[in-house]
Amino acid sequence: MQLSTIPRSAIVFGERFREDYGDLNELASSIKKEGIIQPLAVRYDGDNKYTLLAGGRRFRAAEIAEVDEIPVRIYPASISDLEMRSIELMENVCRKDLTWIEAAKLRKEIHRLQVQIHGEAKSATGEGWSQDKTAALLGVDRTTISKDLQLADALEHIPVLERAKTRADAVKLLKKLTNEVERAHYARQIMTQQETSPLDRVRREIASRFVVGDFFEMVKQVPNGSIDFVEIDPPYAIELQDKKTANSEGLEYYNEVDKKDYVDFLIGTLQETWRVMAENSWMIIWFAPDPWFEPIYLAMKAVGLRGNRLPAVWVKGTGQSLNPERSLANAYEMFFYAKKGDPKLYKAGRVNTFMYKPVYSGRKIHPTERPIEMMEDILMTFSPMNGRVLVPFAGSGNTILAAANKGMTAFGYDLSSQYRDAFVQRVFESRPPHYKSYSEVLEDAG
């Protein structure tokens, strides 16, 4: 390599890794005033002709500035195409404006080229090229290179990764998606393999109670008057995606309902649940008090359910607020309880507060997941022993597990196969009556 100054017209621009150079006017003004401080890299092709290796943005800015003489680092004609490409990429990797996607793809390409040039390392002897050498070449640790190679490969097959705002977000999302693929494979395998024990048969039967499908279609198969208790945990129509944190588990699969359709949606749900409820049975419905307290109460009355405006309350002990300086953290949720006919409570005299801490976020498989321990308490309050329980919107499936713990039969529906797959894994990780969300509960007021 030698340093020299050559005419700009002698340089062939060629195809570049970087296609978009952004706004060049500021750089062109600087070059016109100060000149090109960092030389471009070129390969000498003979007859006073050169191929540009690195410095595409400076070259384009020099064109705008009408600079005719260009300082360059001249590489010999014997340099290979792979080495030429490597020089260009190595210069690009130092740019400060690289997005995480560009950086990952660039590092992968550099690693690939070095492997082509030197051969792939096949042993610990040091011969050939390895991820360790790419890391040393780029001045980063091996873990960074390993993750970037994974991300670059994944981007070719999983376009949704491009939505991640940062590299850290992309790494988390890739891990999450990988876990979901493994979980789906596990669920398919476990549900189709040959039964090996009575316990496996029990687990498989519980797992089959979570059905992927539309409640309004699937409930048509449920006979009139066959259900002893219904737990309705519908979408809240409060733009949950904006209210939950970005890392809320399973939020991307949560199916919200448009506010303008919500009342009709609720009435349709309540009409179907009324049809399948036994003559003397209970129903509960979770809801967001603002703005749905009165509309839900009126919808219950409209379909013939009997209840009052005094709801039951899940007291969580901890709360959250999107605007903590102006509003108190919300630490509870409500549900109405109503009846068809004239059933009695199965826990006579129980108070209307259920004091249970939320499910730990790291254990959640659904953004609005409710603890199994609390659902056991609710079931024992409103359902007979050996009762048949319907969960129109299954979510995490925890009500199905709580029912299994208590010897009841619960089944439900959800549009998301991801929630079902996570539920199946949870079913086979334990056994009834040992399904739990946590080991300790707050003191229950009941």
Coordinates of C-alpha atoms in Angstrom, one line a residue:
M1 CA 0.0 0.0 0.0
Q2 CA 1.2 3.5 -0.7
L3 CA -0.1 7.0 -0.2
S4 CA -0.7 9.3 -3.1
T5 CA -3.0 11.9 -4.7
I6 CA -4.8 11.0 -7.9
P7 CA -7.5 12.5 -10.2
R8 CA -11.0 11.8 -9.1
S9 CA -11.9 10.9 -12.7
A10 CA -9.4 8.0 -12.5
I11 CA -11.5 6.3 -9.8
V12 CA -14.2 3.7 -10.7
F13 CA -16.9 3.9 -8.0
G14 CA -18.3 0.3 -8.5
E15 CA -20.9 -1.5 -6.3
R16 CA -20.8 -0.6 -2.6
F17 CA -22.0 -2.4 0.5
R18 CA -23.5 1.0 1.7
E19 CA -26.1 2.3 -0.7
D20 CA -27.6 5.3 1.2
Y21 CA -25.1 8.0 2.1
G22 CA -27.6 10.4 3.6
D23 CA -27.2 14.2 3.4
L24 CA -23.8 14.9 1.8
N25 CA -24.1 18.7 1.7
E26 CA -22.4 19.4 5.1
L27 CA -19.5 17.0 4.3
A28 CA -19.1 18.5 0.8
S29 CA -18.9 22.0 2.3
S30 CA -16.2 20.7 4.8
I31 CA -14.2 19.1 2.0
K32 CA -14.4 22.2 -0.1
K33 CA -13.0 24.2 2.8
E34 CA -10.6 21.8 4.5
G35 CA -10.0 19.1 1.9
I36 CA -10.3 15.4 2.4
I37 CA -8.6 14.6 5.7
Q38 CA -8.8 10.8 5.6
P39 CA -7.6 9.2 2.3
L40 CA -9.8 6.9 0.3
A41 CA -8.7 3.3 -0.3
V42 CA -8.3 2.2 -4.0
R43 CA -6.8 -0.7 -6.0
Y44 CA -4.5 0.1 -8.9
D45 CA -5.8 -1.5 -12.1
G46 CA -3.2 -0.3 -14.5
D47 CA -3.3 2.5 -17.1
N48 CA -3.9 5.1 -14.4
K49 CA -7.2 3.5 -13.5
Y50 CA -8.3 2.7 -9.9
T51 CA -11.2 0.8 -8.3
L52 CA -12.6 2.4 -5.1
L53 CA -12.3 0.1 -2.1
A54 CA -13.4 2.3 0.8
G55 CA -14.6 5.9 1.2
G56 CA -17.8 6.0 -0.9
R57 CA -19.4 8.8 1.1
R58 CA -16.3 11.0 0.8
F59 CA -16.0 10.3 -2.9
R60 CA -19.7 11.4 -3.5
A61 CA -19.2 14.5 -1.4
A62 CA -16.0 15.3 -3.3
E63 CA -18.1 15.1 -6.5
I64 CA -20.5 17.7 -5.1
A65 CA -17.6 19.9 -3.9
E66 CA -16.0 19.6 -7.4
V67 CA -12.7 18.4 -5.9
D68 CA -10.6 17.0 -8.6
E69 CA -7.6 15.6 -6.7
I70 CA -8.2 12.9 -4.2
P71 CA -5.8 11.6 -1.5
V72 CA -5.8 7.8 -1.5
R73 CA -4.2 4.6 -0.1
I74 CA -3.3 2.6 -3.2
Y75 CA -3.4 -1.2 -2.9
P76 CA -1.7 -3.4 -5.6
A77 CA -3.6 -5.1 -8.4
S78 CA -2.8 -8.4 -6.8
I79 CA -5.3 -7.8 -4.0
S80 CA -8.2 -10.4 -4.3
D81 CA -11.8 -9.5 -4.6
L82 CA -12.4 -10.9 -1.1
E83 CA -9.7 -8.7 0.3
M84 CA -11.2 -5.7 -1.5
R85 CA -14.6 -6.4 -0.1
S86 CA -13.1 -6.8 3.4
I87 CA -11.4 -3.4 3.2
E88 CA -14.7 -1.7 2.3
L89 CA -16.6 -3.5 5.1
M90 CA -13.9 -2.8 7.7
E91 CA -14.2 1.0 7.0
N92 CA -18.0 0.9 7.2
V93 CA -18.0 -0.9 10.6
C94 CA -16.5 2.1 12.2
R95 CA -19.4 4.4 11.3
K96 CA -21.3 5.8 14.2
D97 CA -24.6 6.0 12.5
L98 CA -25.1 2.3 12.0
T99 CA -28.4 0.8 13.0
W100 CA -28.3 -2.4 15.0
I101 CA -29.5 -4.2 11.8
E102 CA -26.8 -2.7 9.7
A103 CA -24.1 -3.6 12.3
A104 CA -25.2 -7.2 12.6
K105 CA -25.3 -7.7 8.9
L106 CA -22.0 -6.0 8.4
R107 CA -20.2 -8.0 11.1
K108 CA -21.7 -11.2 9.6
E109 CA -20.4 -10.3 6.2
I110 CA -16.9 -9.4 7.5
H111 CA -16.8 -12.8 9.3
R112 CA -17.9 -14.6 6.2
L113 CA -15.3 -13.0 4.1
Q114 CA -12.5 -13.7 6.5
V115 CA -13.6 -17.4 6.6
Q116 CA -13.5 -17.4 2.8
I117 CA -10.0 -15.8 2.8
H118 CA -8.4 -17.9 5.5
G119 CA -10.6 -21.0 5.7
E120 CA -12.8 -22.0 8.7
A121 CA -11.1 -22.9 11.9
K122 CA -11.7 -26.6 12.5
S123 CA -9.6 -27.2 15.7
A124 CA -7.9 -25.4 18.6
T125 CA -4.6 -25.2 16.7
G126 CA -5.3 -21.7 15.5
E127 CA -5.4 -22.5 11.8
G128 CA -8.2 -20.9 9.9
W129 CA -10.7 -18.2 10.9
S130 CA -13.0 -18.2 13.9
Q131 CA -15.5 -16.0 15.7
D132 CA -12.7 -15.2 18.2
K133 CA -10.6 -13.8 15.4
T134 CA -13.5 -11.7 14.1
A135 CA -14.1 -10.3 17.6
A136 CA -10.4 -9.4 17.9
L137 CA -10.4 -7.8 14.4
L138 CA -13.4 -5.6 15.3
G139 CA -12.3 -4.9 18.8
V140 CA -15.4 -6.5 20.5
D141 CA -15.9 -9.5 22.7
R142 CA -16.8 -12.9 21.2
T143 CA -20.3 -12.9 22.8
T144 CA -21.1 -9.8 20.8
I145 CA -20.0 -11.4 17.5
S146 CA -21.9 -14.6 18.3
K147 CA -25.1 -12.7 19.0
D148 CA -24.7 -10.5 15.9
L149 CA -24.2 -13.6 13.7
Q150 CA -27.3 -15.1 15.2
L151 CA -29.3 -11.9 14.7
A152 CA -28.1 -11.5 11.1
D153 CA -29.1 -15.1 10.3
A154 CA -32.4 -14.7 12.0
L155 CA -33.2 -11.5 10.1
E156 CA -33.2 -13.5 6.9
H157 CA -36.0 -15.8 8.2
I158 CA -37.8 -13.7 10.8
P159 CA -38.7 -10.3 9.4
V160 CA -40.6 -9.3 12.6
L161 CA -37.1 -8.9 14.3
E162 CA -36.7 -5.7 12.3
R163 CA -39.4 -4.1 14.5
A164 CA -37.0 -4.1 17.5
K165 CA -35.7 -0.6 18.2
T166 CA -32.4 -1.6 19.7
R167 CA -30.0 -4.5 19.5
A168 CA -30.9 -5.5 23.1
D169 CA -34.6 -5.6 22.2
A170 CA -33.8 -7.7 19.2
V171 CA -31.7 -10.2 21.3
K172 CA -34.7 -10.5 23.8
L173 CA -37.2 -10.9 21.0
L174 CA -35.1 -13.6 19.2
K175 CA -34.8 -15.5 22.5
K176 CA -38.5 -15.2 23.0
L177 CA -39.4 -16.3 19.5
T178 CA -36.9 -19.2 19.8
N179 CA -38.6 -20.3 23.1
E180 CA -42.0 -20.1 21.4
V181 CA -40.9 -22.3 18.5
E182 CA -39.4 -24.8 21.0
R183 CA -42.6 -24.6 23.1
A184 CA -44.8 -25.2 20.1
H185 CA -42.7 -28.2 19.1
Y186 CA -42.9 -29.6 22.6
A187 CA -46.7 -29.1 22.8
R188 CA -47.2 -30.9 19.5
Q189 CA -44.9 -33.7 20.5
I190 CA -46.3 -34.2 23.9
M191 CA -49.9 -34.2 22.7
T192 CA -49.2 -36.8 20.0
Q193 CA -46.8 -39.2 21.6
Q194 CA -48.0 -42.5 22.9
E195 CA -49.3 -42.5 26.5
T196 CA -46.9 -44.0 28.9
S197 CA -48.6 -43.7 32.3
P198 CA -51.9 -42.8 34.0
L199 CA -50.4 -39.4 35.0
D200 CA -49.6 -38.6 31.3
R201 CA -53.2 -39.5 30.4
V202 CA -54.5 -37.1 33.1
R203 CA -52.2 -34.3 32.0
R204 CA -53.1 -34.8 28.3
E205 CA -56.8 -34.6 29.2
I206 CA -56.2 -31.4 31.1
A207 CA -54.2 -29.9 28.2
S208 CA -56.9 -30.8 25.7
R209 CA -59.4 -28.5 27.7
F210 CA -57.7 -25.4 26.3
V211 CA -59.0 -25.1 22.7
V212 CA -57.6 -22.7 20.1
G213 CA -60.7 -21.2 18.5
D214 CA -63.3 -18.4 18.5
F215 CA -65.5 -18.6 21.5
F216 CA -68.6 -17.5 19.6
E217 CA -68.2 -20.4 17.2
M218 CA -66.9 -23.1 19.6
V219 CA -69.6 -22.4 22.3
K220 CA -72.3 -23.6 19.8
Q221 CA -71.2 -27.1 20.6
V222 CA -71.9 -26.7 24.4
P223 CA -75.4 -28.0 25.4
N224 CA -77.9 -25.7 27.0
G225 CA -77.9 -25.6 30.8
S226 CA -74.8 -27.8 31.1
I227 CA -72.4 -25.4 32.9
D228 CA -72.2 -24.8 36.7
F229 CA -69.9 -21.8 36.7
V230 CA -68.6 -19.3 34.1
E231 CA -65.6 -17.1 34.5
I232 CA -65.5 -14.3 31.8
D233 CA -62.2 -12.5 31.6
P234 CA -62.8 -10.6 28.3
P235 CA -60.5 -8.1 26.6
Y236 CA -60.9 -4.8 28.5
A237 CA -61.2 -2.5 25.5
I238 CA -58.8 0.0 27.2
E239 CA -55.9 -0.1 24.6
L240 CA -54.0 -2.5 26.8
Q241 CA -51.0 -2.5 24.4
D242 CA -50.4 1.2 25.4
K243 CA -50.9 0.6 29.1
K244 CA -48.7 -2.4 29.6
T245 CA -44.9 -2.1 29.6
A246 CA -43.1 -3.1 26.5
N247 CA -41.8 -6.4 28.0
S248 CA -45.2 -7.6 29.2
E249 CA -45.2 -11.3 28.4
G250 CA -47.4 -12.4 25.5
L251 CA -48.8 -8.9 24.9
E252 CA -48.3 -9.2 21.1
Y253 CA -50.8 -12.1 20.9
Y254 CA -53.4 -10.3 23.0
N255 CA -56.6 -9.7 21.0
E256 CA -58.2 -6.4 22.0
V257 CA -61.7 -5.4 21.0
D258 CA -62.5 -2.0 19.5
K259 CA -64.4 0.3 21.9
K260 CA -67.2 1.0 19.5
D261 CA -68.0 -2.7 19.3
Y262 CA -67.5 -3.5 22.9
V263 CA -71.0 -3.4 24.2
D264 CA -72.3 -5.6 21.4
F265 CA -69.4 -8.0 22.1
L266 CA -70.3 -8.2 25.8
I267 CA -74.0 -8.8 25.2
G268 CA -73.2 -11.5 22.7
T269 CA -70.8 -13.1 25.2
L270 CA -73.4 -12.9 28.0
Q271 CA -76.2 -14.3 25.9
E272 CA -74.2 -17.4 25.0
T273 CA -73.0 -17.9 28.6
W274 CA -76.6 -17.5 29.8
R275 CA -77.7 -20.2 27.4
V276 CA -75.2 -22.8 28.6
M277 CA -75.5 -22.0 32.3
A278 CA -77.4 -24.5 34.5
E279 CA -80.7 -23.4 36.1
N280 CA -79.1 -22.3 39.4
S281 CA -75.5 -21.2 38.7
W282 CA -73.1 -18.3 39.0
M283 CA -71.2 -16.2 36.5
I284 CA -68.4 -13.7 37.1
I285 CA -67.0 -11.1 34.7
W286 CA -63.8 -9.1 35.1
F287 CA -63.9 -5.6 33.8
A288 CA -62.2 -2.2 33.6
P289 CA -64.3 0.2 35.8
D290 CA -63.3 3.2 33.6
P291 CA -65.3 3.3 31.3
W292 CA -67.1 0.0 31.5
F293 CA -68.6 -0.3 35.0
E294 CA -72.2 0.8 34.1
P295 CA -72.3 -0.7 30.5
I296 CA -71.3 -4.1 31.8
Y297 CA -73.8 -4.0 34.7
L298 CA -76.6 -3.1 32.3
A299 CA -75.6 -5.8 29.8
M300 CA -75.8 -8.4 32.6
K301 CA -79.3 -7.2 33.5
A302 CA -80.3 -7.2 29.8
V303 CA -79.7 -10.9 29.3
G304 CA -81.5 -11.9 32.5
L305 CA -78.6 -12.3 35.0
R306 CA -79.3 -11.2 38.6
G307 CA -76.8 -9.2 40.5
N308 CA -76.0 -5.7 41.9
R309 CA -73.5 -2.9 41.3
L310 CA -71.3 -3.9 44.3
P311 CA -68.5 -5.9 42.7
A312 CA -65.9 -8.2 44.2
V313 CA -62.3 -6.9 44.3
W314 CA -59.0 -8.6 43.7
V315 CA -56.6 -6.7 46.0
K316 CA -53.1 -7.1 44.7
G317 CA -51.0 -5.4 47.4
T318 CA -48.8 -3.7 44.7
G319 CA -49.9 -1.4 41.9
Q320 CA -48.7 0.5 38.9
S321 CA -49.3 3.9 37.3
L322 CA -48.4 5.3 33.9
N323 CA -48.3 8.8 35.5
P324 CA -47.2 8.3 39.1
E325 CA -46.9 12.1 39.7
R326 CA -50.6 12.7 39.0
S327 CA -52.4 9.5 39.7
L328 CA -52.3 6.8 42.4
A329 CA -51.0 3.4 41.5
N330 CA -53.8 1.0 40.8
A331 CA -53.6 -2.0 43.1
Y332 CA -56.9 -3.8 42.4
E333 CA -59.2 -5.3 39.8
M334 CA -62.9 -5.8 39.9
F335 CA -65.4 -8.4 38.8
F336 CA -69.2 -8.5 38.9
Y337 CA -70.8 -11.7 40.1
A338 CA -74.3 -12.6 39.0
K339 CA -76.6 -15.6 38.9
K340 CA -79.1 -17.5 36.8
G341 CA -81.9 -18.8 39.0
D342 CA -81.3 -18.8 42.7
P343 CA -78.0 -20.5 43.6
K344 CA -76.3 -20.2 47.0
L345 CA -72.7 -19.4 47.6
Y346 CA -70.5 -22.4 48.3
K347 CA -68.5 -20.3 50.8
A348 CA -71.3 -18.8 52.8
G349 CA -70.4 -15.4 54.4
R350 CA -67.2 -14.9 52.4
V351 CA -66.2 -11.3 52.0
N352 CA -66.0 -9.7 48.6
T353 CA -62.2 -9.0 48.6
F354 CA -59.7 -11.5 47.3
M355 CA -56.2 -10.6 48.6
Y356 CA -53.6 -12.3 46.4
K357 CA -50.4 -10.9 45.1
P358 CA -50.0 -10.8 41.2
V359 CA -48.2 -13.5 39.3
Y360 CA -44.4 -12.7 39.1
S361 CA -43.8 -11.2 35.7
G362 CA -41.0 -13.7 34.9
R363 CA -43.5 -16.6 35.3
K364 CA -46.3 -15.1 33.3
I365 CA -47.4 -16.5 29.9
H366 CA -50.2 -13.9 29.5
P367 CA -50.3 -10.2 30.1
T368 CA -53.4 -10.3 32.3
E369 CA -52.7 -13.6 34.0
R370 CA -54.4 -14.3 37.4
P371 CA -52.9 -16.5 40.1
I372 CA -54.0 -20.1 40.2
E373 CA -54.4 -19.8 44.0
M374 CA -56.9 -17.0 43.7
M375 CA -58.8 -18.8 41.0
E376 CA -59.1 -21.9 43.3
D377 CA -60.6 -19.6 45.9
I378 CA -63.1 -18.1 43.4
L379 CA -64.1 -21.5 42.1
M380 CA -64.7 -22.9 45.6
T381 CA -66.9 -19.8 46.3
F382 CA -69.1 -20.0 43.2
S383 CA -68.9 -23.6 41.9
P384 CA -70.1 -26.9 43.3
M385 CA -67.6 -29.7 43.9
N386 CA -67.1 -31.7 40.7
G387 CA -68.6 -28.6 38.9
R388 CA -68.3 -28.0 35.2
V389 CA -66.7 -24.7 34.4
L390 CA -66.6 -22.6 31.2
V391 CA -63.8 -20.1 30.5
P392 CA -64.9 -18.2 27.3
F393 CA -61.5 -16.4 27.0
A394 CA -58.9 -18.9 28.4
G395 CA -55.9 -16.6 28.4
S396 CA -53.2 -18.3 30.4
G397 CA -55.4 -21.2 31.2
N398 CA -54.9 -20.8 34.9
T399 CA -58.6 -21.2 35.7
I400 CA -58.4 -24.6 34.0
L401 CA -55.5 -25.6 36.2
A402 CA -57.2 -24.3 39.3
A403 CA -60.3 -26.4 38.5
A404 CA -58.1 -29.5 38.0
N405 CA -56.5 -28.9 41.4
K406 CA -60.0 -28.9 42.9
G407 CA -61.5 -31.8 41.1
M408 CA -63.6 -29.7 38.7
T409 CA -63.7 -29.9 35.0
A410 CA -63.0 -26.5 33.3
F411 CA -62.5 -25.9 29.6
G412 CA -62.1 -22.7 27.5
Y413 CA -61.1 -21.1 24.2
D414 CA -58.6 -18.6 23.0
L415 CA -57.5 -17.4 19.6
S416 CA -53.8 -17.6 20.4
S417 CA -52.0 -20.9 19.8
Q418 CA -49.0 -19.3 21.6
Y419 CA -50.9 -19.1 24.8
R420 CA -52.2 -22.7 24.4
D421 CA -48.6 -24.0 23.8
A422 CA -47.4 -22.3 26.9
F423 CA -50.3 -23.7 28.8
V424 CA -49.6 -27.3 27.6
Q425 CA -46.0 -26.9 28.8
R426 CA -47.2 -25.7 32.2
V427 CA -49.6 -28.7 32.4
F428 CA -46.8 -31.2 31.9
E429 CA -44.4 -29.4 34.3
S430 CA -46.5 -30.4 37.3
R431 CA -49.7 -32.4 38.2
P432 CA -53.0 -31.8 39.9
P433 CA -53.4 -30.8 42.7
H434 CA -50.0 -29.1 42.6
Y435 CA -50.4 -26.4 39.9
K436 CA -49.3 -23.2 41.5
S437 CA -48.5 -19.6 40.5
Y438 CA -46.4 -19.0 43.6
S439 CA -45.6 -20.7 46.9
E440 CA -46.7 -17.9 49.3
V441 CA -49.9 -15.9 49.3
L442 CA -50.9 -12.8 51.2
E443 CA -53.3 -13.3 54.1
D444 CA -56.8 -13.7 52.6
A445 CA -59.6 -11.6 54.0
G446 CA -62.0 -14.5 53.5

